[in-house]
XYZ file of C-alpha atoms in Angstrom:
554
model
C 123.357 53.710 114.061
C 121.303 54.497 111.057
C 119.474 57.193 110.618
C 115.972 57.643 109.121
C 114.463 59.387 106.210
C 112.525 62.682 107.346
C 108.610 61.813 106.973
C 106.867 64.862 104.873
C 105.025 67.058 107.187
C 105.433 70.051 108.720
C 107.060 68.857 112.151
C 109.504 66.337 109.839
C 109.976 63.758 112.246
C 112.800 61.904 112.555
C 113.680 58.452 113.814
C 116.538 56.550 115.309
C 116.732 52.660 114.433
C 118.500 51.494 117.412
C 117.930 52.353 120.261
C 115.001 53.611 121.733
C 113.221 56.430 119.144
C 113.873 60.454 119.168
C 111.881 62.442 117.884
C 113.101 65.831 116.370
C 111.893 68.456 113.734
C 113.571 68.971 110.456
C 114.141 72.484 109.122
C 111.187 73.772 107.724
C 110.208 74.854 103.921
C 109.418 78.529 103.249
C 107.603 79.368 99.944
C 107.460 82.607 97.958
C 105.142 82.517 95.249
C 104.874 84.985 92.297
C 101.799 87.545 93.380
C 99.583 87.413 91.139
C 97.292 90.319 91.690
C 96.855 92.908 88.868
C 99.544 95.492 88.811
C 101.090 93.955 91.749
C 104.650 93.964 91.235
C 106.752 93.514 94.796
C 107.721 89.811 96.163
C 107.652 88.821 99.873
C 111.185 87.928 99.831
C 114.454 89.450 98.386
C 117.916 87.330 97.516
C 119.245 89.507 100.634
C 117.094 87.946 102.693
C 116.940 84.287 101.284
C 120.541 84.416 102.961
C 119.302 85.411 106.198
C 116.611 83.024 106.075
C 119.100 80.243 105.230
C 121.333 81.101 108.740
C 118.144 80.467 110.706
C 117.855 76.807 109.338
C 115.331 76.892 106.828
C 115.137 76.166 103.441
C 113.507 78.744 100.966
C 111.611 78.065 97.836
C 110.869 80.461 94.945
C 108.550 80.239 92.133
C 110.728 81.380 88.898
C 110.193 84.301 87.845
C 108.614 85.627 91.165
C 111.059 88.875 91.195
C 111.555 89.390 88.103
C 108.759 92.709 88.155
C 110.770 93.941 91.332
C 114.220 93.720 89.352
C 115.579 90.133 91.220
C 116.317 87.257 88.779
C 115.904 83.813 89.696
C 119.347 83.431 89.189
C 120.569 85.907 92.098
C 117.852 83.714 94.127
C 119.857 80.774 93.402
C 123.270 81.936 94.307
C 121.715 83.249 97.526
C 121.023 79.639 98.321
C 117.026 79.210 97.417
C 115.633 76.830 95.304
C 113.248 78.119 92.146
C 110.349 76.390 91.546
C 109.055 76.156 88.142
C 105.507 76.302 88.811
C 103.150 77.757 91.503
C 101.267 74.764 91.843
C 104.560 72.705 93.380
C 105.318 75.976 95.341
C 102.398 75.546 97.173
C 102.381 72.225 97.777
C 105.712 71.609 99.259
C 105.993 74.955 101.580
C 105.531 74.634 105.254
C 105.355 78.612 105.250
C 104.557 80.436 102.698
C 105.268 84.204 102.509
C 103.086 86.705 100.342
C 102.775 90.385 100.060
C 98.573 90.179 98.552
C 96.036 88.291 100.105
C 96.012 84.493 98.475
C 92.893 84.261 95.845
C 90.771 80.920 96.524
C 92.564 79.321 93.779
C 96.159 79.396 95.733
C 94.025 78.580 99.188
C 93.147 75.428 97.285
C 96.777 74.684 96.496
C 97.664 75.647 100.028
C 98.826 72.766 102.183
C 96.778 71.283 104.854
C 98.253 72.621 107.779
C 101.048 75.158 106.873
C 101.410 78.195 107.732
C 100.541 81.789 106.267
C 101.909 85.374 106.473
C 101.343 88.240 104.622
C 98.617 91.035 104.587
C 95.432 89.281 105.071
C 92.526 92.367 106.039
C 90.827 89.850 107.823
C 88.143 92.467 108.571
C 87.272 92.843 104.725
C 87.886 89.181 104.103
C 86.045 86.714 106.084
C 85.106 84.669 103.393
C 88.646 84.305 102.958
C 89.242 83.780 106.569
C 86.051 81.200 106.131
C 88.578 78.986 103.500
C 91.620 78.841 105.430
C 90.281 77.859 108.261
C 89.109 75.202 106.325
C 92.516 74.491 105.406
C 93.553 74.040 108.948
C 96.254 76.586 108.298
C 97.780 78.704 110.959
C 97.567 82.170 109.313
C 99.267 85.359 110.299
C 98.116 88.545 109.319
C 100.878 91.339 108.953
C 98.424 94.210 108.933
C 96.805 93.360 112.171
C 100.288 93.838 113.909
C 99.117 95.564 117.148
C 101.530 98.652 116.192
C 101.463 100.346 119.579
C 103.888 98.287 120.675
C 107.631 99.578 120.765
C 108.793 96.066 119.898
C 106.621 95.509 117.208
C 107.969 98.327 115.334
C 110.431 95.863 113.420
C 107.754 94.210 111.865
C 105.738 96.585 111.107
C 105.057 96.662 107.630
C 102.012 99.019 107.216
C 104.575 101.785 108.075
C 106.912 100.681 105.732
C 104.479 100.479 103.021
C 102.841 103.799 104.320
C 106.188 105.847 103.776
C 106.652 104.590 100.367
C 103.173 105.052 98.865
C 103.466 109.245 100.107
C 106.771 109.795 98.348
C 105.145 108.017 95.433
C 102.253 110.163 96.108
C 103.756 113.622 95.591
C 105.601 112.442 92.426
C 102.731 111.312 90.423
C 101.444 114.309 91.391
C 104.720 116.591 89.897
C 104.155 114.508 86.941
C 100.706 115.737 86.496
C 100.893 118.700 87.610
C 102.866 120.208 84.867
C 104.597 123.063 86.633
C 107.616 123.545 89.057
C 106.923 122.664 92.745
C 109.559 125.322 94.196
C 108.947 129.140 93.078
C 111.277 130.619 90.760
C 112.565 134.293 89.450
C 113.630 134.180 85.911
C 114.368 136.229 82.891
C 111.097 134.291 81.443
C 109.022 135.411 84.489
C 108.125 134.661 87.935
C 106.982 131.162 89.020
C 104.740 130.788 92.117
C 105.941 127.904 94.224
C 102.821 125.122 94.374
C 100.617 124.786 97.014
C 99.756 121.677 98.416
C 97.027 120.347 100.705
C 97.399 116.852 102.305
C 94.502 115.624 104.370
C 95.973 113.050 106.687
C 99.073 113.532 108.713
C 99.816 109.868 109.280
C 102.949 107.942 107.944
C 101.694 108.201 105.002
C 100.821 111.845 104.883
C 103.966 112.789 106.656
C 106.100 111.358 103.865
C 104.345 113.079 101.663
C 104.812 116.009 103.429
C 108.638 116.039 103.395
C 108.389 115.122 100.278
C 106.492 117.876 99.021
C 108.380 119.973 101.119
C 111.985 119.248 99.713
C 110.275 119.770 96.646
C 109.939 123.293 97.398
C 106.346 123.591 97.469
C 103.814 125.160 100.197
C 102.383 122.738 101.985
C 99.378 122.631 104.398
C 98.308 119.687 106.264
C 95.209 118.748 108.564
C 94.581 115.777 110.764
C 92.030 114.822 113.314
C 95.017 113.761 115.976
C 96.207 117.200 117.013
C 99.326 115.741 118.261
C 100.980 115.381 115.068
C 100.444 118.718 114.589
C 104.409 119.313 115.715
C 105.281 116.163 113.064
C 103.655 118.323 110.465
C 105.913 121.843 111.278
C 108.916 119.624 111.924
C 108.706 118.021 108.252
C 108.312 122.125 106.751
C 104.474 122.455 106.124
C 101.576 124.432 108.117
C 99.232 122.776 110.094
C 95.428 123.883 109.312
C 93.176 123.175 112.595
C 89.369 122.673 112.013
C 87.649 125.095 114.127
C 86.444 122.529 116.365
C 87.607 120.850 119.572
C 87.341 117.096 119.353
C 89.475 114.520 119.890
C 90.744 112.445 116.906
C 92.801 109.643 117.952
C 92.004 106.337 117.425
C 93.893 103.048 118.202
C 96.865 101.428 116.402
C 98.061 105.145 115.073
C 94.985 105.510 113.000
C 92.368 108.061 113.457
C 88.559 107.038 114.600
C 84.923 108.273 112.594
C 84.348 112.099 114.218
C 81.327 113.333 115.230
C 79.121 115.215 112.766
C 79.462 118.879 114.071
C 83.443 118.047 113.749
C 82.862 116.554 110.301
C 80.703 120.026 108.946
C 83.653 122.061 110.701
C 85.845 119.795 108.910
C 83.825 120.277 105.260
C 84.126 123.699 105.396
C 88.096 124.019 106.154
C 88.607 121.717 102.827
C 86.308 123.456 100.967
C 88.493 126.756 101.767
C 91.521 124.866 100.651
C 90.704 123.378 97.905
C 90.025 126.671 96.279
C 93.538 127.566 97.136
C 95.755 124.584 96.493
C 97.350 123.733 93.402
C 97.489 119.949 94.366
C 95.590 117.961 97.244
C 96.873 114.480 98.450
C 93.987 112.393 100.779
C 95.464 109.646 103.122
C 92.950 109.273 105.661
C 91.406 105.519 106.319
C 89.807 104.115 109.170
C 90.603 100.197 109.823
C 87.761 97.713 109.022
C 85.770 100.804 107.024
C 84.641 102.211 103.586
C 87.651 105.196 103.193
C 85.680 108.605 104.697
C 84.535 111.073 102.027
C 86.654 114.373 102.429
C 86.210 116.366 98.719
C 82.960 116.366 97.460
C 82.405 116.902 93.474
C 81.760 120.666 94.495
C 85.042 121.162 96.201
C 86.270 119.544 93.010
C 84.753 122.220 90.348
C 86.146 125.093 92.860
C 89.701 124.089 92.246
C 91.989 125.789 89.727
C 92.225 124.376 86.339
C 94.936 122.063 85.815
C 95.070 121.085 89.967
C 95.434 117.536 90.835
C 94.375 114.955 92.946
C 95.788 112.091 94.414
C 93.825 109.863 96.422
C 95.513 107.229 98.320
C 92.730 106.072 99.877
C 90.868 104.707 96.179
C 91.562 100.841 97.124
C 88.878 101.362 99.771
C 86.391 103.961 98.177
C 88.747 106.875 97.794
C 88.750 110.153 99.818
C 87.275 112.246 96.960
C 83.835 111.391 95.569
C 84.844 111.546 91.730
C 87.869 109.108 92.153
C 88.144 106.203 90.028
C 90.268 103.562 92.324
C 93.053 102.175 89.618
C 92.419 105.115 87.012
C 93.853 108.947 86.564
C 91.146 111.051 85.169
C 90.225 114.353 84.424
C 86.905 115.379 85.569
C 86.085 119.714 85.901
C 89.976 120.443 84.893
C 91.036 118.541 87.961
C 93.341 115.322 86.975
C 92.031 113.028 89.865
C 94.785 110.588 90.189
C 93.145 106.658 92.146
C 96.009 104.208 91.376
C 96.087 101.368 93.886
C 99.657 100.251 93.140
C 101.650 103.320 94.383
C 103.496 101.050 96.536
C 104.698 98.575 93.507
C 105.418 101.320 91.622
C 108.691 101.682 93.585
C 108.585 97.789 93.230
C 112.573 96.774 94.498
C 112.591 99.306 97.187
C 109.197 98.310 98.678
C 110.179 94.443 98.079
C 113.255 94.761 100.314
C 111.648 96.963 102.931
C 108.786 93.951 103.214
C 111.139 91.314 103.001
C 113.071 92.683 106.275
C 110.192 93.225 108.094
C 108.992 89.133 107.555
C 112.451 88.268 108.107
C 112.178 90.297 111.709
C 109.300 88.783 112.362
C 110.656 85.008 111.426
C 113.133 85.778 113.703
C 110.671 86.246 116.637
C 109.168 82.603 115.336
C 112.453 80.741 115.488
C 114.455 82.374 118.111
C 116.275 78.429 118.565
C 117.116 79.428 114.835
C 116.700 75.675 113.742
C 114.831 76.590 111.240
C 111.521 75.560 113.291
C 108.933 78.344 113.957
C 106.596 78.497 117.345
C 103.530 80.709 117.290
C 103.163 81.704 120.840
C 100.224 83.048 121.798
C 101.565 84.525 124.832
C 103.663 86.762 123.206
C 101.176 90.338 122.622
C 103.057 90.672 119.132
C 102.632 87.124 117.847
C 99.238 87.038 119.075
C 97.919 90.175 117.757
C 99.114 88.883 114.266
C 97.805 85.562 114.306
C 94.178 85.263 112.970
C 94.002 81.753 112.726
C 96.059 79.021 114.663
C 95.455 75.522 113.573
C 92.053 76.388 111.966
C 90.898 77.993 114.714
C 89.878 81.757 113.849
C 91.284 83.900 116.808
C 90.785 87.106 115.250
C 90.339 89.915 116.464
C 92.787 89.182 119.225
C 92.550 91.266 122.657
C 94.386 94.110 123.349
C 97.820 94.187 124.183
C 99.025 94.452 127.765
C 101.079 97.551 127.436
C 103.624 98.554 130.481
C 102.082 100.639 133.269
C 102.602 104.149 132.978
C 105.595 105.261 135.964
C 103.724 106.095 138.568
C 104.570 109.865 139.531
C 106.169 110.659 142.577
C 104.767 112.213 145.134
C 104.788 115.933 145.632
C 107.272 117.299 148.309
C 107.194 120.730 149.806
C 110.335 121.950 148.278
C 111.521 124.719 150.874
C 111.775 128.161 148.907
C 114.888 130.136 149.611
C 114.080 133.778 150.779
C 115.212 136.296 148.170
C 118.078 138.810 149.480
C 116.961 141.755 150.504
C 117.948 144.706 152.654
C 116.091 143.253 155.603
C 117.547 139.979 157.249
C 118.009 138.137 153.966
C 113.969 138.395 154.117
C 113.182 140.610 151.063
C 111.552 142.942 153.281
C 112.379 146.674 153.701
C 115.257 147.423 156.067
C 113.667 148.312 159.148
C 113.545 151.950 160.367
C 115.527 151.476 163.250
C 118.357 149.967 160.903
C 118.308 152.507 158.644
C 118.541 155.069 161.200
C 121.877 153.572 162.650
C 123.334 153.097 159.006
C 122.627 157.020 158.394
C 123.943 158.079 161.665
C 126.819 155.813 161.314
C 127.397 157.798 157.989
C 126.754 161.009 159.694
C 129.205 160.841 162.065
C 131.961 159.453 159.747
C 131.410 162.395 157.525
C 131.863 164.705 160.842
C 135.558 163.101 161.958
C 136.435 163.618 157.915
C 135.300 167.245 157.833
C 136.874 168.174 160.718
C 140.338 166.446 160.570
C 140.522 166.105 157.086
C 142.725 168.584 155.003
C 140.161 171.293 152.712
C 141.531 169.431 149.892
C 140.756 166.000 151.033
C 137.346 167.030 151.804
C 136.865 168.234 148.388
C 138.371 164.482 146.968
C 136.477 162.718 149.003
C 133.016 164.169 148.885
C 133.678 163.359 144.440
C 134.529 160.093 145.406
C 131.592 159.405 147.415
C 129.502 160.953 144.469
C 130.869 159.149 142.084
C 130.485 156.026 143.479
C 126.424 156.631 144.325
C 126.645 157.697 140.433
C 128.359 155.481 139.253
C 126.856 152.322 140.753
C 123.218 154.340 139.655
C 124.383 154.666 136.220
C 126.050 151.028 135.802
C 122.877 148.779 137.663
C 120.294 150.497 136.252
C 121.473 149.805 132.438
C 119.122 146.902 130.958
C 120.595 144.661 128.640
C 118.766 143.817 125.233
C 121.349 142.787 122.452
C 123.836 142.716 124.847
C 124.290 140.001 127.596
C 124.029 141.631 131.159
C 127.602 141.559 131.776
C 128.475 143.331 128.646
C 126.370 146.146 129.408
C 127.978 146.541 132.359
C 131.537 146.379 131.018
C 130.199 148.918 128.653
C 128.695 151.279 131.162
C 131.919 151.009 133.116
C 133.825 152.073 130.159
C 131.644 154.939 129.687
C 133.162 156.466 133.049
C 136.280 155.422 132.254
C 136.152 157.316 129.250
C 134.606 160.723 130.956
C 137.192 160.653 133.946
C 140.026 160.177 131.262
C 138.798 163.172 129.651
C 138.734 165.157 132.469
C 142.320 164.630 133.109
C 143.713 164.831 129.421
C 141.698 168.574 129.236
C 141.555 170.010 132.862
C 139.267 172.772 133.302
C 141.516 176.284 132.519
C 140.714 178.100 135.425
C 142.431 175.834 138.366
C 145.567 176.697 139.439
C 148.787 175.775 137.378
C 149.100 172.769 140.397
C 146.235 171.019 140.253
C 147.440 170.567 136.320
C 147.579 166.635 135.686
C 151.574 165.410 135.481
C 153.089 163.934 132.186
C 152.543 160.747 134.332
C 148.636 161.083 134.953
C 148.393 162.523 131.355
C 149.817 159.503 130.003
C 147.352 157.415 132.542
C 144.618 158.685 131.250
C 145.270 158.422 127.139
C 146.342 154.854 127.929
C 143.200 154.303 129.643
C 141.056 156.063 127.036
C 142.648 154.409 124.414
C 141.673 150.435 126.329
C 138.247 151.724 126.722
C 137.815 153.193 123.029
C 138.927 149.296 122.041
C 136.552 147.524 124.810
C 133.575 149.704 122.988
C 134.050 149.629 119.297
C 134.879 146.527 119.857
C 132.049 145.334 121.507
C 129.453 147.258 119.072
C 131.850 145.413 116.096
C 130.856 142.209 117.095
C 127.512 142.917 118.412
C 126.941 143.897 114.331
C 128.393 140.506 113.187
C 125.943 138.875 115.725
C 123.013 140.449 114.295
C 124.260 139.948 110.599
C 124.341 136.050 111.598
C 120.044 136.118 111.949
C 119.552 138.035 109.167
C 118.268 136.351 105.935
């Protein structure tokens, strides 16, 4: 039987000769070109990858030179198993699927195959024209920013949070850099340095990197956000959270926050205007999807800062959070060094690269699960769907939301019977009853009677100190409330205490008894032993009650 040559095409159909024919699809091509958008320095795909992407089935192009910003060489490409392409132009020309990190400009939509498909981060909000040319291209397109991150299973391929993370920690150092002073407070023989204070306005992944960040640094840091759930994300990471005096609501969908109202927004004015006086450096993070970045610091708030603060405004590739930022630039406007760079991600180029590269490889892996190195977009799946803005030409963006699992539904409320508390009455917790405690005292009574008048004088005398000192005593012990001690010590302790006093007694009898009633060499000895024990049980006991204490203290 002889076997056919593949025709070119995405499905790569294949023929037998005899026999009746079969159909089947040959592996298909993916295609990493070099990104060529200013400043742009990571590369969809990693050599580490390329290798996983090769055990699925498919084959995996390069363009040379792609990697080499992000520190990978074409030659570690190669010995991964990818081809390198020398030019862009026959990159995009053979690839079934082409993997980017930027949106494609029109020029590499033009060299796009008919038909293939496209991932990467797309904005299809802020791009329709672009959406308008692929379409054209009757490409199937998927859009890695409009993964719907809510759900659990998405989290894989979620590479706005991967991105996010990066850009914060990059955040607070470009802000050290500029700031020209130590972040963590400091006693020397040159003087006293006052740990920095830093503001962050946004508490999402982003902000809460940054946070850490700032935080490990040794810094003060202060934090606001219009969710006021993450205020426990904030505290957890070592900063403060501010709240705006203001009760709203701030959550939006997909983990990003939604436009306030304007009472919340003057509320919210006035809180940054109080910190911006105070902080040494203030980090902005705060974007709403499919809209202009929101204006936080005003030029005003930016002449009340300190001379020599700093801003960094991660939000400049969309407007900027501050009104004097320049998005791409660091400049120094009213003392303040106002920091707008758009690249903080590729400035941490091979550590961003491999964190994007996993997260397309996780989500290949949910488009060939037959790993035959043939992808299926299915549109029934909420994850695939949600990132798919065009199939086949056909725009489907925005996609509808995600069926998420029903909450569990709570069970039902049960009368859980209540057990009476003991008390003196039946168990009940009520007063014993008069008639009982009659009966007890005449019970009592009438014991006492028999003992007083059979009893020995000097049994009497015995007994009626027993009986005291067991009404005492049990007075005295139950009535001691523990504070640094646990309940049962304080009991031991109190217990001791008597010990101690009846020990006493014995060792140094009272002089005017009779030579008699003098404790024997046996009961003297009793009672050192047992004074000895219980001088032990209480030194002891305060000795490692001090150790306790010296544990908490700083």
């Amino acid at each position: 039987m002889q076997i056919g040559v593949p025709a070119v095409g995405t499905a790569g159909e294949q023929a037998a000769v005899a026999g009746s024919p079969v159909t089947t699809r040959a592996p298909l091509l993916i295609g990493v070109p070099k990104e060529t958008a200013a400043g742009e320095k990571r590369v969809a795909t990693v050599p580490e990858v390329v290798e996983k992407l090769v055990k699925l089935g498919f084959s995996v192009a390069v363009e040379s030179s792609a990697g080499d910003a992000a520190n990978f060489a074409d030659d570690t490409y190669r010995a991964a198993g990818a081809q390198v392409v020398p030019t862009a132009a026959e990159l995009w020309a053979r690839a079934d699927i082409v993997l980017k990190v930027r949106a494609p400009t029109p020029y590499e939509v033009a060299l796009l195959r008919e038909g293939a498909t496209l991932i990467g981060f797309i904005w299809p909000a802020q791009n329709p024209e672009l959406m308008q040319l692929l379409a054209a291209k009757k490409a199937t397109v998927l859009s890695i920013d409009a993964l719907p991150r809510q759900l659990s299973r998405a989290q894989k391929m979620d590479a706005l949070t991967s991105m996010a993370g990066i850009s914060g920690y990059r955040a607070v150092i470009e802000a050290a850099n500029a700031f020209g002073r130590f972040f963590n407070g400091q006693v020397t023989a040159a003087g006293k340095i006052p740990p920095a204070k830093v503001f962050i306005a946004g508490a999402g992944v982003a902000g809460l990197a940054a946070i850490g960040t700032a935080a490990n640094l040794g810094a003060i840091v202060r934090a606001n956000d219009t969710r006021a759930e993450v205020a426990d994300q904030v505290v957890s990471l070592g900063g403060e959270f501010v709240k705006v005096d203001y009760e709203e609501e701030g959550a939006g969908g997909g983990g990003y926050a939604k436009v306030m109202s304007e009472g919340f927004q003057q509320a919210q004015r006035e809180m940054y205007a109080t910190q911006a006086r105070d902080a040494d450096i203030i980090i902005t993070t705060a974007l709403i999807p499919g809209k202009p970045a929101p204006r936080l610091i005003t030029a005003e708030m930016v002449r009340s800062m300190k001379p020599g603060s700093v801003i960094v405004d991660m939000a400049a590739e969309q407007g900027g959070n501050c009104e004097l930022t320049e998005p791409g630039q660091a400049v120094v406007k009213h003392g303040v060094t106002i920091i707008g760079y758009t690249d903080l991600v590729s400035r941490l180029a091979k550590q961003s690269s491999t964190l994007y590269s996993n997260n397309l490889l996780r989500l290949v892996e949910e488009l060939c699960k037959t790993k035959d190195g043939v992808i299926d977009v299915n549109m029934d799946d909420d994850a695939i769907r949600g990132l798919t803005v065009i199939k086949q030409g056909d725009i489907t963006w925005p996609a509808p939301a995600p069926k998420l699992p029903a909450a569990p539904a709570k069970p039902k409320a049960t009368a859980v019977p209540v057990a009476a508390p003991k008390g003196h009455g039946h168990g009940s917790g009520e007063p014993m009853p008069v008639k009982t405690l009659a009966t007890v005292f005449a019970v009592g009574a009438i014991v006492f009677l028999l003992v007083g008048l059979y009893a020995p004088a000097s049994f009497l005398a015995h007994f009626t100190v027993f009986v005291l000192a067991c009404f005492i005593g049990y007075m005295v012990i139950w009535n001691v409330k523990p504070s640094l001690h646990t309940p049962l010590m304080s009991v031991t302790n109190a217990i001791s205490s008597i010990i101690a006093i009846g020990a006493l007694i014995q060792i140094a009898p009272p002089l005017t008894g009779d030579a008699a009633d003098r404790p024997t060499q046996v009961i003297l000895g009793l009672a050192v032993f047992a004074l000895a024990l219980t001088a032990v049980n209480m030194f002891g006991g305060f000795a490692v009650t001090r150790r306790m204490l010296a544990m908490f203290r700083k």
